[in-house]
Amino acid sequence: MVFFLTIGYLVLIKKQNTHKMAKGNINVSVENIFPLIKKFLYSDHEIFLRELISNGTDATSKLKHLISIGEAKTELGDAKIEISIDKEGKKITIKDQGLGMTAEEVEKYINQIAFSGAEEFLDKYKDNEAGIIGHFGLGFYSAFMVADKVEIITKSFKEEPAAHWTCDGSPEYTLVENDKTDRGTEIILHVAEDSLDFLEESKIEGLLNKYNRFNQVPIKFGTKEINDPTFTPKTTKDKDGKETTEPHKQITVDKIINNTDPAWNKTPADLNDEDYTNFYRELYPMQFEESLFHIHLNVDYPFNLTGILFFPKLSPSMDMQKDKIQLYQNQVFVTDNVEGIVPDFLQMLKGVIDSPDIPLNVSRSGLQADGAVKKISGYITKKVADKLASLFKKDRADFEKKWNDIKVIIEYGMLSEDKFFDKAKKFALYPTV
């Protein structure tokens, strides 16, 4: 992996400027970095959509922050990210209403591979990170995993002309002015022949639900018909006294696919048992049994971590399947393999963990070894043990009723984790025989 990180910093830009058009080469230390990105850097081509939406989310979060501190004299408005498919034209468009880029910024952030705009933004505004996701500067180039040509049409919130960048997957690009008047960025992917399945609506909707269903910024994907809330149907009678009610008036609205304010972002004081139950159903719509109880995680020092873990009712077949806990980073799904973050004995739980401080590799698909991960794992173990001790003390009779459903997890933890054993001695039950 060091090899890939090194490539990004060996970039040299050679450009030829004219008054209306810039043309040049994205020179890297290999003849063409794009086949490397496509083949090696990202293990799964489908994450191109996650990366590009994350960029749009960053652009919106940055603008919101600049407005809040008075550095951007504009209104955020009803900012959202819009995904659209042109099946006939073999194009996918990802459009945001964020801060946009000037031509100079396109040169800086797009043509210099591995220069991360998010990192620079965080350095400048480090007192308020504003929920910025990107840290690698390579996310945009994941577009070339599914596209043989990519266009960027972008208009900055600053009073400068819009820019239109085009690249066909070779190191050559063009950069010209554009007549776009609305703020934000459109990324147009000309889908390659080997990736035409991404032009199917069901495929894209599946990816949005997998990676972005809790995205911070609303994501529009198509439209839907709903009953007009302002319309009151009239009921009339005919000469025989038979009543007829006119049908509801339908209106077309944006189809927003994500919940921007999931339960784990709220404080436990703002949630009741029904809220937790509804969130459990939102996470696992095919799970018919309720969870036994939940644990709300919320810590901001020495690391940031939020989340909700649920103790499921284990089936009689002793379902030991893992991959039930979902890891998010700033509300963007990363993986359901939480090995290393969640202790082994707790991987039978369900729920969500969200932390911007969990170090991921360059493609955001795997963990990097880090001391913070061990601290997070220890914190989760402590929170679970404290919750179980609290339940035992508060209502022992109810705890005893649930014992057979949770004892496997507790006993496994006592055998595998010394610190958990020390705490579990207070609530572990030893039925007489």
XYZ file of C-alpha atoms in Angstrom:
433
model
C 0.000 0.000 0.000
C 2.957 2.329 0.523
C 3.526 2.069 -3.223
C 0.181 3.663 -3.975
C 0.586 6.409 -1.432
C 3.987 7.228 -2.926
C 2.589 7.518 -6.451
C 0.262 10.320 -5.410
C 3.058 12.549 -4.249
C 5.204 12.201 -7.379
C 2.773 14.229 -9.441
C 4.047 16.941 -11.744
C 1.673 19.211 -13.664
C 2.623 20.489 -17.111
C 0.084 22.801 -18.670
C -0.268 25.127 -21.649
C -2.475 28.149 -20.905
C -4.532 30.143 -23.376
C -7.081 32.831 -22.596
C -10.093 30.511 -22.938
C -8.731 27.039 -22.660
C -6.123 25.187 -20.644
C -4.658 21.981 -21.936
C -2.021 19.801 -20.369
C -0.985 16.431 -18.984
C -1.599 14.845 -15.612
C 1.915 13.472 -15.345
C 2.571 10.753 -12.803
C 5.502 8.491 -12.050
C 4.006 5.713 -14.162
C 2.812 6.053 -17.747
C -0.841 5.776 -16.779
C -2.158 5.631 -13.229
C -5.763 4.926 -14.251
C -5.388 1.194 -14.961
C -3.693 0.911 -11.552
C -6.588 2.669 -9.858
C -9.075 0.499 -11.711
C -7.340 -2.772 -11.005
C -5.623 -2.435 -7.636
C -6.504 0.634 -5.596
C -10.163 -0.143 -5.041
C -11.158 -3.759 -4.530
C -14.812 -3.244 -5.404
C -15.869 -1.147 -8.393
C -19.285 -0.356 -6.932
C -17.823 2.043 -4.372
C -17.293 4.709 -7.072
C -20.769 5.993 -6.203
C -20.003 6.166 -2.493
C -16.798 8.118 -3.174
C -18.408 10.636 -5.524
C -21.375 11.194 -3.194
C -18.909 11.660 -0.320
C -17.196 14.383 -2.365
C -20.559 16.109 -2.932
C -21.335 15.811 0.781
C -17.957 17.353 1.627
C -18.605 20.234 -0.770
C -21.983 20.905 0.872
C -20.598 20.612 4.434
C -17.717 22.959 3.602
C -20.085 25.569 2.162
C -22.382 25.317 5.184
C -19.397 25.945 7.463
C -18.098 28.881 5.389
C -21.576 30.466 5.466
C -21.763 30.006 9.258
C -18.470 31.885 9.810
C -19.266 34.601 7.257
C -16.703 33.623 4.619
C -19.306 32.722 1.984
C -21.873 35.391 1.150
C -24.559 33.085 -0.188
C -27.528 31.043 0.987
C -27.240 27.277 1.400
C -30.861 26.805 0.350
C -32.386 23.353 0.038
C -29.040 21.769 -0.802
C -29.134 18.168 -1.933
C -27.222 15.692 -4.079
C -28.961 14.419 -7.198
C -28.194 11.158 -8.966
C -29.553 10.602 -12.476
C -29.153 7.945 -15.155
C -29.261 8.408 -18.926
C -29.472 4.808 -20.077
C -29.618 5.666 -23.772
C -26.648 8.044 -23.537
C -24.809 5.611 -21.192
C -24.262 8.341 -18.605
C -24.533 8.677 -14.833
C -24.586 12.189 -13.356
C -23.856 13.090 -9.726
C -24.818 16.699 -9.031
C -24.349 18.669 -5.819
C -25.143 22.207 -4.709
C -22.016 22.652 -2.631
C -19.282 25.254 -2.817
C -18.111 24.292 -6.333
C -14.661 24.956 -7.773
C -12.940 27.638 -9.811
C -10.760 26.628 -12.763
C -7.720 27.200 -10.544
C -9.153 24.865 -7.894
C -9.859 22.203 -10.504
C -6.196 22.398 -11.490
C -5.189 22.076 -7.852
C -7.582 19.398 -6.566
C -8.313 17.274 -9.644
C -5.136 17.368 -11.697
C -2.816 16.789 -8.734
C -3.636 13.216 -7.824
C -3.587 12.518 -4.072
C -3.869 16.168 -3.073
C -6.850 16.011 -0.747
C -9.039 19.103 -0.616
C -10.621 17.825 2.568
C -7.230 17.601 4.277
C -6.357 21.172 3.305
C -9.761 22.396 4.460
C -9.331 20.675 7.827
C -5.878 22.187 8.265
C -7.317 25.656 7.668
C -10.443 25.198 9.802
C -9.189 22.614 12.285
C -11.240 24.008 15.158
C -14.422 22.897 13.411
C -14.129 19.884 11.126
C -17.724 20.310 9.913
C -18.197 16.647 9.189
C -15.730 16.459 6.323
C -15.389 12.914 5.019
C -12.599 12.736 2.462
C -8.999 12.348 3.545
C -7.231 10.717 0.614
C -7.692 12.866 -2.494
C -8.123 9.762 -4.637
C -11.869 9.267 -4.251
C -12.757 11.183 -7.412
C -10.573 8.924 -9.543
C -12.657 5.897 -8.563
C -14.977 7.215 -11.300
C -12.602 5.708 -13.860
C -13.352 2.216 -12.563
C -16.691 2.335 -14.369
C -16.264 5.183 -16.873
C -14.032 5.574 -19.919
C -14.615 9.336 -19.921
C -15.414 11.724 -17.062
C -16.588 15.333 -17.169
C -16.718 17.863 -14.343
C -18.859 20.981 -14.779
C -18.449 23.184 -11.726
C -19.375 26.706 -10.606
C -17.809 28.115 -7.461
C -19.707 30.165 -4.863
C -17.085 32.804 -5.652
C -17.763 35.265 -8.443
C -15.775 33.428 -11.114
C -16.732 31.668 -14.370
C -17.727 28.018 -14.290
C -15.187 25.423 -15.415
C -15.570 22.296 -17.556
C -12.935 19.564 -17.116
C -12.845 16.477 -19.346
C -10.587 13.413 -19.268
C -10.850 10.162 -21.233
C -8.853 8.023 -18.819
C -5.494 8.948 -20.283
C -3.184 11.457 -18.576
C -4.500 14.158 -20.938
C -7.301 16.523 -19.905
C -9.007 19.660 -21.172
C -10.203 22.561 -19.040
C -12.439 25.251 -20.527
C -14.929 27.853 -19.341
C -18.600 26.836 -19.102
C -21.858 28.782 -19.022
C -23.215 26.969 -15.927
C -24.866 29.598 -13.717
C -25.995 27.637 -10.633
C -23.533 26.924 -7.831
C -22.185 23.405 -7.369
C -20.605 20.541 -9.276
C -21.847 18.012 -11.811
C -19.790 14.884 -12.438
C -20.796 13.087 -15.632
C -19.621 9.507 -16.069
C -19.618 8.066 -19.592
C -20.036 4.450 -18.552
C -17.622 1.919 -20.062
C -18.912 -1.132 -21.947
C -17.816 -3.494 -19.181
C -19.834 -1.558 -16.566
C -23.210 -1.064 -18.266
C -24.997 -2.840 -15.405
C -24.540 0.386 -13.408
C -27.066 2.038 -15.742
C -29.853 -0.051 -14.188
C -31.988 1.934 -11.728
C -32.295 -1.041 -9.398
C -28.503 -1.378 -9.251
C -27.937 2.284 -8.371
C -30.783 2.310 -5.844
C -29.271 -0.768 -4.207
C -25.888 0.969 -3.897
C -27.486 4.117 -2.472
C -29.312 2.044 0.130
C -26.140 0.153 0.979
C -23.694 3.027 1.321
C -25.650 6.266 1.648
C -28.991 5.631 3.336
C -27.850 7.757 6.300
C -25.892 10.356 4.323
C -25.612 13.827 5.912
C -27.012 15.583 2.821
C -30.353 14.586 1.213
C -29.896 12.441 -1.904
C -32.473 12.655 -4.675
C -32.854 9.690 -6.988
C -35.858 10.130 -9.266
C -39.355 11.188 -8.234
C -42.433 9.592 -6.716
C -46.172 10.236 -6.544
C -47.803 11.038 -3.198
C -51.200 12.245 -2.050
C -51.444 16.047 -2.092
C -51.567 17.004 1.612
C -53.408 20.261 0.780
C -56.185 18.503 -1.129
C -59.453 17.600 0.616
C -61.533 15.070 -1.354
C -65.184 16.024 -1.842
C -68.008 13.598 -1.253
C -71.157 13.911 -3.371
C -74.526 12.140 -3.426
C -76.463 11.088 -6.498
C -80.267 11.154 -6.774
C -80.500 7.756 -5.102
C -78.472 8.952 -2.111
C -75.362 6.979 -3.024
C -72.184 8.706 -1.875
C -69.113 9.061 -4.091
C -65.771 10.424 -2.853
C -63.401 11.790 -5.461
C -59.931 10.197 -5.545
C -57.012 11.851 -3.816
C -55.094 14.340 -5.919
C -51.532 13.141 -6.587
C -48.440 15.313 -6.755
C -44.895 14.510 -7.898
C -42.101 15.030 -5.368
C -38.383 14.300 -5.190
C -37.584 10.754 -4.096
C -35.144 11.233 -1.210
C -33.548 7.893 -0.413
C -31.715 8.705 2.828
C -32.348 9.560 6.460
C -30.025 12.487 7.217
C -30.561 12.381 10.979
C -30.299 8.750 12.165
C -30.999 7.770 15.758
C -27.339 7.266 16.685
C -26.675 10.991 16.122
C -29.193 11.943 18.796
C -28.725 11.896 22.546
C -30.386 9.087 24.540
C -32.465 11.718 26.381
C -34.145 12.623 23.080
C -35.121 9.025 22.276
C -37.653 6.639 23.774
C -38.016 2.862 23.500
C -40.217 3.197 20.417
C -37.540 5.286 18.660
C -34.947 2.562 19.258
C -37.384 -0.116 18.074
C -38.117 1.845 14.897
C -34.412 2.334 14.241
C -33.790 -1.402 14.679
C -36.483 -2.070 12.071
C -34.945 0.570 9.794
C -31.580 -1.188 10.011
C -32.964 -4.715 9.668
C -36.299 -4.591 7.822
C -36.295 -8.389 7.367
C -35.764 -9.034 11.096
C -39.133 -9.913 12.614
C -38.133 -10.347 16.269
C -37.474 -7.309 18.431
C -34.113 -6.823 20.098
C -33.816 -7.604 23.814
C -32.209 -4.287 24.743
C -29.887 -1.632 23.312
C -26.704 0.205 24.247
C -26.243 3.785 23.050
C -22.594 4.755 22.473
C -21.586 8.407 22.622
C -18.049 9.579 23.369
C -16.028 12.570 22.158
C -12.746 12.062 24.051
C -10.101 10.693 23.541
C -11.788 9.690 20.276
C -15.113 10.370 18.606
C -17.557 7.468 18.553
C -21.322 7.227 18.318
C -23.555 4.267 17.690
C -26.294 1.975 18.929
C -25.778 -1.720 19.590
C -28.650 -4.167 20.006
C -28.690 -7.523 21.786
C -30.677 -9.743 19.402
C -32.596 -12.777 20.533
C -30.369 -15.656 19.479
C -32.191 -18.316 17.508
C -32.433 -21.921 18.769
C -29.974 -22.886 16.026
C -27.377 -20.713 17.835
C -26.851 -18.286 14.998
C -23.202 -17.286 15.441
C -23.027 -15.344 12.175
C -20.958 -12.190 12.351
C -21.071 -9.122 10.070
C -24.226 -7.819 11.744
C -22.728 -4.574 13.064
C -22.318 -1.860 10.434
C -19.343 0.517 10.521
C -19.925 4.076 9.303
C -17.602 7.031 8.960
C -19.481 10.346 9.151
C -22.722 8.539 8.221
C -21.169 6.855 5.161
C -21.199 3.053 5.241
C -17.722 1.515 5.195
C -18.058 -2.184 6.025
C -19.935 -4.745 8.081
C -16.694 -6.466 9.014
C -15.878 -4.860 12.348
C -13.167 -7.299 13.384
C -10.579 -5.401 15.411
C -12.983 -2.635 16.422
C -15.604 -4.719 18.202
C -14.341 -7.526 20.468
C -14.900 -10.976 19.031
C -17.551 -11.994 21.561
C -19.670 -8.910 20.784
C -19.743 -9.436 17.034
C -22.974 -11.394 17.493
C -24.659 -8.099 18.359
C -26.385 -5.907 15.784
C -26.366 -2.184 15.209
C -24.196 0.700 14.037
C -20.854 2.227 15.009
C -19.853 5.582 13.522
C -16.444 7.131 14.070
C -14.379 9.615 12.047
C -11.339 8.505 14.065
C -11.183 4.904 12.902
C -8.168 4.773 10.551
C -9.003 3.205 7.203
C -6.756 2.333 4.310
C -6.650 4.460 1.185
C -9.751 2.852 -0.356
C -11.703 3.122 2.910
C -12.448 -0.595 2.750
C -10.192 -1.886 5.504
C -8.723 -0.982 8.872
C -5.184 0.141 9.452
C -3.416 -1.007 12.615
C -3.705 1.794 15.121
C -3.699 2.351 18.883
C -7.017 4.212 18.679
C -8.733 1.052 17.485
C -7.718 -0.788 20.656
C -9.047 2.076 22.782
C -12.358 2.013 20.900
C -12.612 -1.747 21.355
C -11.960 -1.375 25.084
C -14.559 1.380 25.369
C -17.232 -0.734 23.675
C -16.482 -3.670 25.990
C -16.795 -1.387 29.043
C -20.079 0.160 27.842
C -21.632 -3.260 27.216
C -20.530 -4.535 30.629
C -21.848 -1.396 32.366
C -25.194 -1.716 30.587
C -25.571 -5.373 31.572
C -24.668 -4.560 35.187
C -27.239 -1.744 35.176
C -29.984 -4.010 33.798
C -29.154 -6.686 36.369
C -29.301 -4.206 39.248
C -32.449 -2.441 38.009
C -34.629 -5.518 37.354
C -33.036 -8.849 38.178
C -36.226 -10.789 37.425
C -36.354 -9.433 33.865
C -32.617 -10.057 33.474
C -33.140 -13.695 34.491
C -35.894 -14.071 31.867
C -33.467 -12.926 29.154
C -30.498 -14.890 30.485
C -30.845 -17.873 28.132
C -30.875 -15.484 25.137
C -27.741 -13.581 26.163
C -25.677 -16.047 28.184
C -23.685 -17.324 25.183
C -22.367 -13.834 24.478
C -21.614 -13.137 28.147
C -19.941 -16.479 28.819
C -17.902 -16.205 25.612
C -16.793 -12.738 26.751
C -15.828 -13.991 30.214
C -13.669 -16.676 28.643
C -11.982 -14.391 26.104
C -11.648 -10.974 27.797
C -10.140 -10.596 31.285
C -11.501 -7.079 31.781
C -14.992 -8.176 30.799
C -14.705 -11.164 33.167
C -13.943 -8.841 36.084
C -17.105 -6.834 35.424
C -19.296 -9.791 34.454
C -18.746 -11.495 37.817
C -21.348 -9.057 39.170
C -24.154 -10.117 36.807
C -23.318 -13.578 35.465
C -25.930 -16.123 36.577
C -25.131 -19.674 37.634
C -28.442 -21.581 37.748
C -28.607 -24.482 40.207
C -28.783 -27.957 38.725
